[in-house]
PDB file of C-alpha atoms in Angstrom:
ATOM      1  CA  GLN V   1     -11.534   9.487   9.211  1.00  0.00           C
ATOM      2  CA  VAL V   2      -8.115  11.103   9.174  1.00  0.00           C
ATOM      3  CA  GLN V   3      -7.274  14.157   7.109  1.00  0.00           C
ATOM      4  CA  LEU V   4      -3.620  14.880   6.376  1.00  0.00           C
ATOM      5  CA  VAL V   5      -2.265  18.273   5.327  1.00  0.00           C
ATOM      6  CA  GLU V   6       1.363  18.756   4.302  1.00  0.00           C
ATOM      7  CA  SER V   7       3.275  22.002   4.596  1.00  0.00           C
ATOM      8  CA  GLY V   8       6.833  23.284   4.508  1.00  0.00           C
ATOM      9  CA  GLY V   9       7.663  22.716   0.876  1.00  0.00           C
ATOM     10  CA  GLY V  10       9.334  25.344  -1.237  1.00  0.00           C
ATOM     11  CA  LEU V  11      12.409  26.278  -3.209  1.00  0.00           C
ATOM     12  CA  VAL V  12      15.822  25.642  -1.721  1.00  0.00           C
ATOM     13  CA  GLN V  13      19.373  25.599  -3.023  1.00  0.00           C
ATOM     14  CA  ALA V  14      21.296  22.361  -3.330  1.00  0.00           C
ATOM     15  CA  GLY V  15      22.916  21.512  -0.021  1.00  0.00           C
ATOM     16  CA  GLY V  16      20.234  23.311   1.925  1.00  0.00           C
ATOM     17  CA  SER V  17      17.557  22.020   4.256  1.00  0.00           C
ATOM     18  CA  LEU V  18      13.801  21.948   4.581  1.00  0.00           C
ATOM     19  CA  ARG V  19      11.469  20.503   7.155  1.00  0.00           C
ATOM     20  CA  LEU V  20       8.146  19.207   5.967  1.00  0.00           C
ATOM     21  CA  SER V  21       5.202  18.890   8.305  1.00  0.00           C
ATOM     22  CA  CYS V  22       2.093  16.773   8.033  1.00  0.00           C
ATOM     23  CA  THR V  23      -0.708  17.620  10.417  1.00  0.00           C
ATOM     24  CA  ALA V  24      -3.543  15.193  11.009  1.00  0.00           C
ATOM     25  CA  SER V  25      -7.086  15.898  12.039  1.00  0.00           C
ATOM     26  CA  GLY V  26     -10.122  13.760  12.649  1.00  0.00           C
ATOM     27  CA  ARG V  27      -9.717  10.382  14.297  1.00  0.00           C
ATOM     28  CA  THR V  28      -7.048   9.328  16.760  1.00  0.00           C
ATOM     29  CA  PHE V  29      -3.603  10.066  15.346  1.00  0.00           C
ATOM     30  CA  SER V  30      -1.221   8.449  17.789  1.00  0.00           C
ATOM     31  CA  ARG V  31      -2.022   4.838  16.880  1.00  0.00           C
ATOM     32  CA  TYR V  32      -1.214   5.301  13.185  1.00  0.00           C
ATOM     33  CA  ALA V  33       2.091   4.622  11.554  1.00  0.00           C
ATOM     34  CA  MET V  34       3.071   7.558   9.365  1.00  0.00           C
ATOM     35  CA  GLY V  35       5.222   7.919   6.318  1.00  0.00           C
ATOM     36  CA  TRP V  36       6.367   9.997   3.378  1.00  0.00           C
ATOM     37  CA  PHE V  37       6.352   9.372  -0.352  1.00  0.00           C
ATOM     38  CA  ARG V  38       7.444  11.537  -3.235  1.00  0.00           C
ATOM     39  CA  GLN V  39       6.701  11.755  -6.927  1.00  0.00           C
ATOM     40  CA  ALA V  40       8.714  13.595  -9.548  1.00  0.00           C
ATOM     41  CA  PRO V  41       7.262  14.523 -12.956  1.00  0.00           C
ATOM     42  CA  GLY V  42       7.074  11.504 -15.233  1.00  0.00           C
ATOM     43  CA  LYS V  43       8.102   9.107 -12.478  1.00  0.00           C
ATOM     44  CA  GLU V  44       6.291   6.707 -10.206  1.00  0.00           C
ATOM     45  CA  ARG V  45       5.571   7.561  -6.618  1.00  0.00           C
ATOM     46  CA  GLU V  46       8.354   6.250  -4.401  1.00  0.00           C
ATOM     47  CA  PHE V  47       8.702   5.493  -0.727  1.00  0.00           C
ATOM     48  CA  VAL V  48      10.815   7.916   1.299  1.00  0.00           C
ATOM     49  CA  ALA V  49      10.436   7.226   5.017  1.00  0.00           C
ATOM     50  CA  ALA V  50       8.141   5.763   7.656  1.00  0.00           C
ATOM     51  CA  ILE V  51       7.771   5.877  11.427  1.00  0.00           C
ATOM     52  CA  SER V  52       5.826   3.684  13.826  1.00  0.00           C
ATOM     53  CA  TRP V  53       3.073   5.019  16.047  1.00  0.00           C
ATOM     54  CA  ASN V  54       5.384   5.546  19.025  1.00  0.00           C
ATOM     55  CA  GLY V  55       8.448   6.571  17.020  1.00  0.00           C
ATOM     56  CA  GLY V  56      10.323   3.432  18.005  1.00  0.00           C
ATOM     57  CA  ILE V  57      10.807   2.180  14.464  1.00  0.00           C
ATOM     58  CA  THR V  58      11.902   4.208  11.458  1.00  0.00           C
ATOM     59  CA  ASP V  59      12.476   3.149   7.882  1.00  0.00           C
ATOM     60  CA  TYR V  60      14.163   5.014   5.029  1.00  0.00           C
ATOM     61  CA  ALA V  61      14.723   4.605   1.351  1.00  0.00           C
ATOM     62  CA  ASP V  62      18.387   4.109   0.515  1.00  0.00           C
ATOM     63  CA  SER V  63      18.391   7.300  -1.533  1.00  0.00           C
ATOM     64  CA  VAL V  64      17.664   9.473   1.511  1.00  0.00           C
ATOM     65  CA  LYS V  65      19.254   7.504   4.340  1.00  0.00           C
ATOM     66  CA  GLY V  66      21.657   9.669   6.309  1.00  0.00           C
ATOM     67  CA  ARG V  67      20.173  12.884   4.923  1.00  0.00           C
ATOM     68  CA  PHE V  68      16.499  12.738   5.901  1.00  0.00           C
ATOM     69  CA  THR V  69      15.007  12.175   9.342  1.00  0.00           C
ATOM     70  CA  VAL V  70      11.391  11.341  10.065  1.00  0.00           C
ATOM     71  CA  SER V  71       9.921  12.151  13.461  1.00  0.00           C
ATOM     72  CA  ARG V  72       6.561  12.748  15.050  1.00  0.00           C
ATOM     73  CA  ASP V  73       4.927  14.746  17.801  1.00  0.00           C
ATOM     74  CA  ASN V  74       1.731  13.023  18.788  1.00  0.00           C
ATOM     75  CA  ALA V  75       0.687  15.888  21.059  1.00  0.00           C
ATOM     76  CA  LYS V  76       0.611  18.106  17.967  1.00  0.00           C
ATOM     77  CA  THR V  77      -0.721  15.296  15.752  1.00  0.00           C
ATOM     78  CA  THR V  78       2.126  16.069  13.373  1.00  0.00           C
ATOM     79  CA  VAL V  79       4.788  14.073  11.574  1.00  0.00           C
ATOM     80  CA  TYR V  80       7.920  15.736  10.239  1.00  0.00           C
ATOM     81  CA  LEU V  81      10.459  15.069   7.545  1.00  0.00           C
ATOM     82  CA  GLN V  82      13.727  16.893   8.130  1.00  0.00           C
ATOM     83  CA  MET V  83      15.589  17.036   4.834  1.00  0.00           C
ATOM     84  CA  ASN V  84      19.265  17.978   4.872  1.00  0.00           C
ATOM     85  CA  SER V  85      21.916  18.084   2.154  1.00  0.00           C
ATOM     86  CA  LEU V  86      19.221  18.393  -0.460  1.00  0.00           C
ATOM     87  CA  LYS V  87      20.005  17.479  -4.042  1.00  0.00           C
ATOM     88  CA  PRO V  88      18.269  18.468  -7.283  1.00  0.00           C
ATOM     89  CA  GLU V  89      17.092  14.874  -7.641  1.00  0.00           C
ATOM     90  CA  ASP V  90      15.076  15.331  -4.451  1.00  0.00           C
ATOM     91  CA  THR V  91      12.762  17.650  -6.374  1.00  0.00           C
ATOM     92  CA  ALA V  92       9.267  16.183  -6.217  1.00  0.00           C
ATOM     93  CA  VAL V  93       5.847  16.498  -4.705  1.00  0.00           C
ATOM     94  CA  TYR V  94       6.015  15.020  -1.227  1.00  0.00           C
ATOM     95  CA  TYR V  95       3.025  13.217   0.248  1.00  0.00           C
ATOM     96  CA  CYS V  96       2.411  12.043   3.778  1.00  0.00           C
ATOM     97  CA  ALA V  97       0.468   8.888   4.527  1.00  0.00           C
ATOM     98  CA  ALA V  98      -1.044   7.042   7.460  1.00  0.00           C
ATOM     99  CA  ALA V  99      -1.559   3.331   8.040  1.00  0.00           C
ATOM    100  CA  GLN V 100      -2.291   0.988  10.913  1.00  0.00           C
ATOM    101  CA  MET V 101       1.066  -0.765  10.566  1.00  0.00           C
ATOM    102  CA  THR V 102       4.498   0.609   9.721  1.00  0.00           C
ATOM    103  CA  THR V 103       5.075  -2.084   7.117  1.00  0.00           C
ATOM    104  CA  ARG V 104       2.008  -0.973   5.221  1.00  0.00           C
ATOM    105  CA  ILE V 105       3.595   2.424   4.629  1.00  0.00           C
ATOM    106  CA  ARG V 106       6.465   1.011   2.609  1.00  0.00           C
ATOM    107  CA  LEU V 107       4.138  -1.305   0.721  1.00  0.00           C
ATOM    108  CA  GLY V 108       1.953   1.573  -0.342  1.00  0.00           C
ATOM    109  CA  GLY V 109      -1.057   0.268   1.542  1.00  0.00           C
ATOM    110  CA  SER V 110      -1.768   3.419   3.487  1.00  0.00           C
ATOM    111  CA  ASP V 111      -5.304   4.195   4.522  1.00  0.00           C
ATOM    112  CA  TYR V 112      -4.980   7.970   4.219  1.00  0.00           C
ATOM    113  CA  TRP V 113      -2.998  10.334   2.017  1.00  0.00           C
ATOM    114  CA  GLY V 114      -2.312  14.036   2.025  1.00  0.00           C
ATOM    115  CA  GLN V 115      -2.537  16.251  -1.038  1.00  0.00           C
ATOM    116  CA  GLY V 116       1.183  16.866  -1.292  1.00  0.00           C
ATOM    117  CA  THR V 117       3.629  19.730  -1.017  1.00  0.00           C
ATOM    118  CA  GLN V 118       6.121  20.751  -3.689  1.00  0.00           C
ATOM    119  CA  VAL V 119       9.837  20.626  -2.964  1.00  0.00           C
ATOM    120  CA  THR V 120      12.162  22.128  -5.555  1.00  0.00           C
ATOM    121  CA  VAL V 121      15.933  21.978  -5.176  1.00  0.00           C
ATOM    122  CA  SER V 122      17.923  24.259  -7.433  1.00  0.00           C
ATOM    123  CA  SER V 123      21.521  23.772  -8.516  1.00  0.00           C
TER     124      SER V 123
END
């Protein structure tokens, strides 16, 4: 099994930056594609970003493209989401996910999910 724990969330002013981390434990991490989703109150969970097992392929939702960057450090069994130019509409609980294929991240077919970390962007 793989356990995922998110960290790095918090309160930030609009235009600021945060970097979320998701650390994995348990089974082999490096062969999993990783991704990020978010869910705001009263809204459905939405795809944010994904990265292949070796970092060679990345995928972003249009709403965050150019502002967010997903990366990973397999030696630390950690995936990151660098969030720049944050907007109030980015406020949500952010979840990391793991799947055997990158495409499964976007489709919501991840095998493992973290418990989420709150990101709040103030005006």
